[in-house]
Short mmCIF file of C-alpha atoms and ligand atoms in Angstrom, two decimals:
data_model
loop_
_atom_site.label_atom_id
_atom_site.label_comp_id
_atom_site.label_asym_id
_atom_site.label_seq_id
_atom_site.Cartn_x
_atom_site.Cartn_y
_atom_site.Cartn_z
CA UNK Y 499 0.00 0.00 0.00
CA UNK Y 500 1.19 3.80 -0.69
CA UNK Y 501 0.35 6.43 1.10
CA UNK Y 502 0.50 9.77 -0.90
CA UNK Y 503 0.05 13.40 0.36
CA UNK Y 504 -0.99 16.24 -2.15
CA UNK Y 505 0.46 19.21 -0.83
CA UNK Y 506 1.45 22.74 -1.73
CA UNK Y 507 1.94 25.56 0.44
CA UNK Y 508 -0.13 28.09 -2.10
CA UNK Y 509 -3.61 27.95 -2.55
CA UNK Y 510 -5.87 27.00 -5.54
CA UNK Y 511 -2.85 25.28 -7.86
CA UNK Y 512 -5.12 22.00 -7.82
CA UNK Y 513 -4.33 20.13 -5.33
CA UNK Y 514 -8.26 18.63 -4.64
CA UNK Y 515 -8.67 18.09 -8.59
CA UNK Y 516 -5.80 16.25 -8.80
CA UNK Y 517 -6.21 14.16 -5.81
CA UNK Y 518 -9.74 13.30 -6.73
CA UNK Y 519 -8.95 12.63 -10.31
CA UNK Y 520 -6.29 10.29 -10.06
CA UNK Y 521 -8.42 8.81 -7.24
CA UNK Y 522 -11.35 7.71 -9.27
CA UNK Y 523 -8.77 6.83 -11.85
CA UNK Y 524 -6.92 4.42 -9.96
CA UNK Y 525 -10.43 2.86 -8.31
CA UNK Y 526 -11.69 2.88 -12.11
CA UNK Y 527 -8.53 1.18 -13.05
CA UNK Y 528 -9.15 -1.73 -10.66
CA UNK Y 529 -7.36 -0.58 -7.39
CA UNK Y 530 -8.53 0.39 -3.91
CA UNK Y 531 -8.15 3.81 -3.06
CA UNK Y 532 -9.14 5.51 0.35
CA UNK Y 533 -9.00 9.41 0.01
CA UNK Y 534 -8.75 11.44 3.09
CA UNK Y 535 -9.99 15.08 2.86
CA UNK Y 536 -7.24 16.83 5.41
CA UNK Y 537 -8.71 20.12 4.70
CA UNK Y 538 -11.23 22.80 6.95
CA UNK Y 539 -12.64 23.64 3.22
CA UNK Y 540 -13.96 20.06 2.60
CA UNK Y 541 -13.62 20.41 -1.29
CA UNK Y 542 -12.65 17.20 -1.86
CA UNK Y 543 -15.62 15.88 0.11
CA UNK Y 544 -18.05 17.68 -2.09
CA UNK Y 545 -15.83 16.81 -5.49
CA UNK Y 546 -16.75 13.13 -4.89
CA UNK Y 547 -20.18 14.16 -3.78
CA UNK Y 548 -20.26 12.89 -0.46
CA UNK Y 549 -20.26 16.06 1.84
CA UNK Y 550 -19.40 16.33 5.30
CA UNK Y 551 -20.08 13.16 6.71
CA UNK Y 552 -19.83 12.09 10.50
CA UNK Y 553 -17.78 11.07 12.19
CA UNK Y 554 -15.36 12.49 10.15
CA UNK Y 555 -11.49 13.30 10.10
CA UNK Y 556 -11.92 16.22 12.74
CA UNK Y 557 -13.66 13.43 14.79
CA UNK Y 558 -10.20 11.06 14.22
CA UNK Y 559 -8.14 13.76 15.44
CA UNK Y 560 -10.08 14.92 18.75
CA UNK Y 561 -10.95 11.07 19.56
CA UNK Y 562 -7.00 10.79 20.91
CA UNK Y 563 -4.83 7.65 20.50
CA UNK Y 564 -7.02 4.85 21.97
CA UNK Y 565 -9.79 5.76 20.14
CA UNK Y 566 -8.11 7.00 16.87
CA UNK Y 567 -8.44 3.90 14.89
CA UNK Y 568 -11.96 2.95 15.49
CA UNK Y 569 -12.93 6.35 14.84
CA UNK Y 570 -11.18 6.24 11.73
CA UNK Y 571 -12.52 3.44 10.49
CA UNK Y 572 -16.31 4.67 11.37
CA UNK Y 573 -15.15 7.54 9.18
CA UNK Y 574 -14.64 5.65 5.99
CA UNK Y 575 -17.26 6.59 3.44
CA UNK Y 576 -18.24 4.89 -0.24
CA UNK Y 577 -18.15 7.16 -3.30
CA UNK Y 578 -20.04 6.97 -6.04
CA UNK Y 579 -17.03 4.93 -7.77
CA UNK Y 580 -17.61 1.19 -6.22
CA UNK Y 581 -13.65 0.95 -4.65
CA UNK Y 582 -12.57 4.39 -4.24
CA UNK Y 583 -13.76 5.44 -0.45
CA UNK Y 584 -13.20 8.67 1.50
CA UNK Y 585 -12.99 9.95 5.31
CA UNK Y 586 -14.58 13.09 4.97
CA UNK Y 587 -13.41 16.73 6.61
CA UNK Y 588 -15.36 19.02 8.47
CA UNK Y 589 -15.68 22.73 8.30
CA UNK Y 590 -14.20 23.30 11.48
CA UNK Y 591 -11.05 21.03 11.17
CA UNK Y 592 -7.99 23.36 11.61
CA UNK Y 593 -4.43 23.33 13.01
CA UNK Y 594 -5.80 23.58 16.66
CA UNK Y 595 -7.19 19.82 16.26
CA UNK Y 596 -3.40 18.63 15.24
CA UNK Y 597 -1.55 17.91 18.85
CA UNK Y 598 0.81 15.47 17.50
CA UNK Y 599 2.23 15.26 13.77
CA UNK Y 600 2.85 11.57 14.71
CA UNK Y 601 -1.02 11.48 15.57
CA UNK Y 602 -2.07 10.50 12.10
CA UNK Y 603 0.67 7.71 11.37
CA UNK Y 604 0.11 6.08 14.43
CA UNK Y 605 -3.81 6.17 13.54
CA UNK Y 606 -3.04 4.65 9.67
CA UNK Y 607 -0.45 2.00 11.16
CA UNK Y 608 -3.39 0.77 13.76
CA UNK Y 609 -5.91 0.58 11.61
CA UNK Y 610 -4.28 -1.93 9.27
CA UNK Y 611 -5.18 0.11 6.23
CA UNK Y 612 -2.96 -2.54 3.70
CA UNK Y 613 -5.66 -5.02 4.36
CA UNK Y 614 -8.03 -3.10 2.43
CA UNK Y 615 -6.50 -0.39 0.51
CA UNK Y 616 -3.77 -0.23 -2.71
CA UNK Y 617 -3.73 3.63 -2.12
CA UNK Y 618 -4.30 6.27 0.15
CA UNK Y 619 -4.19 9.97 -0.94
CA UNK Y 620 -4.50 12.69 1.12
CA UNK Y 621 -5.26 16.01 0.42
CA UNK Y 622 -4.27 18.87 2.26
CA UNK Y 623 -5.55 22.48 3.22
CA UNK Y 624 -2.76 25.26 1.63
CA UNK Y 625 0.12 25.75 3.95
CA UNK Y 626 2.74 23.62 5.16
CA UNK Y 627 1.39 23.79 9.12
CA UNK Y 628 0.28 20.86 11.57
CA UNK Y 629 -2.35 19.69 9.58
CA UNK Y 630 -0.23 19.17 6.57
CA UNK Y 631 2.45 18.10 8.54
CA UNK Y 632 0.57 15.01 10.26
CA UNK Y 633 -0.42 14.09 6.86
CA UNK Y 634 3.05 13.89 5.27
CA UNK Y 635 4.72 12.18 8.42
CA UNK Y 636 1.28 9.87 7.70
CA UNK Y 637 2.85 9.14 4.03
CA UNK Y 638 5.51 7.48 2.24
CA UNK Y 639 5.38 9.96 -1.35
CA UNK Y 640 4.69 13.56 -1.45
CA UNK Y 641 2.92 14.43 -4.70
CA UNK Y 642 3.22 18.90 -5.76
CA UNK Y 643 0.74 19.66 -7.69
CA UNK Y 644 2.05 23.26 -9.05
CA UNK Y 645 0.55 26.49 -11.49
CA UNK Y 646 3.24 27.65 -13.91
CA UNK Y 647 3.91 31.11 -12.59
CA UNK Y 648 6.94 32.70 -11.59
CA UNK Y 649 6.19 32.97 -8.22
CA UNK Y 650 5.01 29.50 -7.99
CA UNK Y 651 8.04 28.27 -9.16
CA UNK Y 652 10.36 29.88 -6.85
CA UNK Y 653 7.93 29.07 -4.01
CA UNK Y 654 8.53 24.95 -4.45
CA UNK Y 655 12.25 25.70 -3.50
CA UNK Y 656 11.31 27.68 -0.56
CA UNK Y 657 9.19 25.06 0.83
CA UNK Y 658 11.43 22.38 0.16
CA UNK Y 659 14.08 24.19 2.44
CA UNK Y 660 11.24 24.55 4.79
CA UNK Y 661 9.79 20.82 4.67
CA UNK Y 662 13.88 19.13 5.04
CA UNK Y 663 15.02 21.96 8.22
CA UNK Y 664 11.94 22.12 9.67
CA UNK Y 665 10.69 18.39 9.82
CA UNK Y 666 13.45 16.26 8.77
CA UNK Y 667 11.50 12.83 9.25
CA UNK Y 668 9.30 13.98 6.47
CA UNK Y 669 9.59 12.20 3.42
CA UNK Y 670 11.30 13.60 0.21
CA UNK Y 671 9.25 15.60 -2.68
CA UNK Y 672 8.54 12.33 -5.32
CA UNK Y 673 6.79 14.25 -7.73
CA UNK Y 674 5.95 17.86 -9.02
CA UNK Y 675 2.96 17.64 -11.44
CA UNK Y 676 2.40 21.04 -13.83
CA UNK Y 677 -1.32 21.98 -13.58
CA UNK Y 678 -2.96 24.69 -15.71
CA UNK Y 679 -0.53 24.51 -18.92
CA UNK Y 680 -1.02 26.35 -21.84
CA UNK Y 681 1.62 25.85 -24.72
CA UNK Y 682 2.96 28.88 -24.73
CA UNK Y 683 6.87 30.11 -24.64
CA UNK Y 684 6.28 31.41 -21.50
CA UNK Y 685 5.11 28.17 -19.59
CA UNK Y 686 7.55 26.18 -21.26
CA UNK Y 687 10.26 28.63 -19.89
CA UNK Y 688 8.65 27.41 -16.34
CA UNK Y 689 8.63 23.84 -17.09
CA UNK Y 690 12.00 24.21 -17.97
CA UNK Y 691 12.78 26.11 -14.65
CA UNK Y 692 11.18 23.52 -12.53
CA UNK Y 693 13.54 20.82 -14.50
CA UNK Y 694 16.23 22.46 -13.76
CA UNK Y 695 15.72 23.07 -9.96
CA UNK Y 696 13.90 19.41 -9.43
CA UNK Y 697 15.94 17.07 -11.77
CA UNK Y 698 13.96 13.96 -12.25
CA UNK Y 699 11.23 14.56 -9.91
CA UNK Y 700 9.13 16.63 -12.52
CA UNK Y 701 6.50 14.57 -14.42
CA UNK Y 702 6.78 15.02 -18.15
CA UNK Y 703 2.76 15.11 -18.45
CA UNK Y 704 1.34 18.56 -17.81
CA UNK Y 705 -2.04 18.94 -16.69
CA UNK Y 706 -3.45 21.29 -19.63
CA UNK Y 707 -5.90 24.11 -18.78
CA UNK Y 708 -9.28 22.72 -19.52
CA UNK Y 709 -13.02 23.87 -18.27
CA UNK Y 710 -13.99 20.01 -17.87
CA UNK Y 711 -12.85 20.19 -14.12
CA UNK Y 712 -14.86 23.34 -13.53
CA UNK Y 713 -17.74 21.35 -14.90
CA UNK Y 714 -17.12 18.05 -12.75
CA UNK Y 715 -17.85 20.60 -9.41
CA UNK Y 716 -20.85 22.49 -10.88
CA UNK Y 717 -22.50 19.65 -12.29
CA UNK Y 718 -21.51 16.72 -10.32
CA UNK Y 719 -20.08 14.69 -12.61
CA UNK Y 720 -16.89 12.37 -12.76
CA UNK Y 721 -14.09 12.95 -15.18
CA UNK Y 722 -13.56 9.70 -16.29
CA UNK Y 723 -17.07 8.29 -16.36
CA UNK Y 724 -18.96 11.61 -18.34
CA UNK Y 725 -15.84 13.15 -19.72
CA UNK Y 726 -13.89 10.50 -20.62
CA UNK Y 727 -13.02 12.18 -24.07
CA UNK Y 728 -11.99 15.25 -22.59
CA UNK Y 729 -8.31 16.77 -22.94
CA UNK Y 730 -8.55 16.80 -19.22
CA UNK Y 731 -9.14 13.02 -18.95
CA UNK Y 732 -6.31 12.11 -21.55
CA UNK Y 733 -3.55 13.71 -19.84
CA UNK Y 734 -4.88 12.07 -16.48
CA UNK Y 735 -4.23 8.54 -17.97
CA UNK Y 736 -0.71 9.71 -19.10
CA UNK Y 737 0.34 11.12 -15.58
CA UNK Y 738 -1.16 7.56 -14.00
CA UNK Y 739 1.02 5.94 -16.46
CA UNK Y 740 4.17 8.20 -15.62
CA UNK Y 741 3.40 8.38 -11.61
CA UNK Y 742 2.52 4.31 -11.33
CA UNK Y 743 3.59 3.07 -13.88
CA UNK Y 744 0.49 1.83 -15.21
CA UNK Y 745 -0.27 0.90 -18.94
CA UNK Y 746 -2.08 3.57 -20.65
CA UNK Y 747 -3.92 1.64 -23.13
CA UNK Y 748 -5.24 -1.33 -20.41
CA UNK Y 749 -6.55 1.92 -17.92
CA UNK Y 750 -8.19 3.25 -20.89
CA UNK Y 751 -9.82 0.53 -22.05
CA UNK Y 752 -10.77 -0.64 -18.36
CA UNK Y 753 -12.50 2.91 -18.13
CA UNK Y 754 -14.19 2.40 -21.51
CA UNK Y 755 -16.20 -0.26 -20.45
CA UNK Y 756 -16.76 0.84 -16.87
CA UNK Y 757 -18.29 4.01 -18.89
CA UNK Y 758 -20.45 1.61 -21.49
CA UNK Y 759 -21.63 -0.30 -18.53
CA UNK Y 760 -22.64 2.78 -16.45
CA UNK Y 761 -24.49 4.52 -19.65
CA UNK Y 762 -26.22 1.27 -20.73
CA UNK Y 763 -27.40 0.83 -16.92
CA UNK Y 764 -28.70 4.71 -16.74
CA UNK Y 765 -30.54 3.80 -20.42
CA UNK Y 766 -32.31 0.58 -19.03
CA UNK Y 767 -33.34 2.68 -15.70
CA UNK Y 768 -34.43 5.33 -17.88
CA UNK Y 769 -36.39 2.91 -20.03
CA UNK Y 770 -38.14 1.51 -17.18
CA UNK Y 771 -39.15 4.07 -15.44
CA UNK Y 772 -40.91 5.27 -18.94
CA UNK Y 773 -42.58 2.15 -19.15
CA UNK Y 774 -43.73 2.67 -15.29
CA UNK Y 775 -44.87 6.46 -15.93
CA UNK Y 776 -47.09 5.42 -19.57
CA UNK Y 777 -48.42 2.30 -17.41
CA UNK Y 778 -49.41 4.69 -14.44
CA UNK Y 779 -51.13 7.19 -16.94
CA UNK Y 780 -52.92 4.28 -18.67
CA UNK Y 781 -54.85 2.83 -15.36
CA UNK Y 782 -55.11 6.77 -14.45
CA UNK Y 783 -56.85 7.09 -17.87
CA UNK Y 784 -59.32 3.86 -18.21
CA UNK Y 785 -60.35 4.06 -14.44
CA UNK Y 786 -63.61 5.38 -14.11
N1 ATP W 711 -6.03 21.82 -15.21
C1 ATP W 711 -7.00 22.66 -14.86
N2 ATP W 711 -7.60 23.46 -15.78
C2 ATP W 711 -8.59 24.31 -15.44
N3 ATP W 711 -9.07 24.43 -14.20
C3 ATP W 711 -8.52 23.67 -13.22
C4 ATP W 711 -7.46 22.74 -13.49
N4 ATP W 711 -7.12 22.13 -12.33
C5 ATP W 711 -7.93 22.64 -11.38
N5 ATP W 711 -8.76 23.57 -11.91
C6 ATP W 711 -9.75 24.42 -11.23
O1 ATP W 711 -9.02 25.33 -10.41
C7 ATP W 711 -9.70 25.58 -9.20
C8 ATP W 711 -8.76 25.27 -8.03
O2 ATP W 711 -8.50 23.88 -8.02
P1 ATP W 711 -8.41 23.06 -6.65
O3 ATP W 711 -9.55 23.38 -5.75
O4 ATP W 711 -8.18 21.65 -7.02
O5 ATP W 711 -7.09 23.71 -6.03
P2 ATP W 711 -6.49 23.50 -4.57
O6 ATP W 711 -5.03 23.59 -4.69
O7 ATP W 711 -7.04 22.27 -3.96
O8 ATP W 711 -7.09 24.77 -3.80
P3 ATP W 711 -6.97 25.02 -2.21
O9 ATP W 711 -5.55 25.40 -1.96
O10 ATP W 711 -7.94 26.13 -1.96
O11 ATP W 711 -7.34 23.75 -1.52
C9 ATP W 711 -10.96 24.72 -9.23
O12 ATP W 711 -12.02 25.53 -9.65
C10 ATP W 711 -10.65 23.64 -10.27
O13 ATP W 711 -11.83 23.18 -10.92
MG1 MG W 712 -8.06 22.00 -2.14
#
């Protein structure tokens, strides 16, 4: 099992897209995935259309060691995609709830989470404070989701230097994944940059700018089961295949007929429920 923290001390650079993304791509793919929304703003909660759900994680971290684990567990949530399952946030979790960075590892470690799960990803709240640091003492990769902007850039040094002085338990930064790229001279100046200062660690798949993810909040949907032909959805399967080394074509067609199975299954319920409706009309018509 891998535990994964998506973190990034600036806000808004994508961090609960790409966590739920790759997610439901990894649970569509076959594997069992356990998100954990580490975040007051409980976006990733709402992305996979859950909500705030209770107990949740704020619940896990007030419930102290003993009763950490069973709290946890109580926590754990089904999505909407059959193995991909989430412990919800709350709008009141903040740094206050953290005592302990340790708090979360030991919580992980007793529940026995390999039994069940291939992946856990956490998302985290902006910042690099208790919160984010129980998560990342919690996990084995840390994944940087990053916007290609000047200040961006220089900002994933700085908190690199802050991560290794500050907590040097933590584990390393594995990857740094390019969100919002547009081909221009400019952003390939950036993606340059960010070769240059993280040699090896950046993925060579960047996420392009693309309204689909707007769209999966507003209307509820999931990329890879109503937009599976989207740009967006493309260049998730590529990162999956660069991050996990897992085969492109296989996840694609896995998805495919995940997709052909969920529309057929919507068409039949629709179908029925016509049927039902005329049949209802028709004894509302000939009764006397
Ligand atoms: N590649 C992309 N193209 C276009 N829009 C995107 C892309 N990735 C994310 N977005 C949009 O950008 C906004 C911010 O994304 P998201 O909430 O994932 O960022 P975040 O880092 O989790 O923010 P926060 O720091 O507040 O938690 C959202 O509206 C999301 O739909
Ligand atoms: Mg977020």
């Amino acid at each position: 099992m891998k535990i994964v923290s998506i973190v990034n001390h600036k806000g808004g650079v994508g961090k609960t897209t790409f966590t739920g993304c790759l997610g439901q791509a990894l649970g569509l793919s076959g594997y069992r995935v356990l998100l954990i929304d580490n975040d007051g703003q409980h976006n990733l909660s709402s992305l996979v259309g859950t909500g705030i759900c209770s107990p949740n994680l704020r619940d896990v971290y007030k419930a102290g060691d003993n009763e950490a684990a069973a709290t946890f567990l109580k926590s754990v949530r089904k999505t909407g995609i059959g193995n991909v399952h989430i412990v919800t946030s709350s709008s009141g979790l903040s740094e206050g709830d953290v005592k302990d960075i340790s708090y979360m590892q030991r919580c992980l470690a007793a529940c026995g989470l390999g039994r069940f799960y291939d992946f856990v990803l956490i998302d985290n709240a902006p910042g690099l404070g208790m919160l984010q640091m129980a998560a990342v003492h919690a996990s084995n990769e840390i994944f940087v989701p990053t916007e290609l902007r000047q200040f961006a850039v220089d900002g994933l040094a700085e908190m690199e230097k802050i991560l290794k002085e500050t907590y040097p338990s933590a584990p390393p930064i594995t990857r740094i994944i390019p969100n919002f790229y547009r081909a221009t001279k400019r952003q390939n100046t950036f993606i340059a940059a960010l070769h240059r200062l993280f040699p090896g660690r950046v993925t060579q798949t960047a996420i392009p700018m693309d309204s689909v993810f707007d769209e999966l909040v507003t209307e509820g949907k999931t990329l890879f089961l109503h937009r599976l032909y989207s740009k967006g959805a493309a260049y998730y399967l590529k990162i999956m295949h660069e991050l996990f080394d897992l085969d492109e074509r296989k996840v694609w067609e896995t998805m495919l007929e995940k997709r052909r199975k969920r529309m057929s299954d919507e068409a039949r319920e629709r179908y029925f429920a016509r049927r039902e409706e005329a049949r209802a009309n028709r004894e509302r018509q000939e009764s006397p």
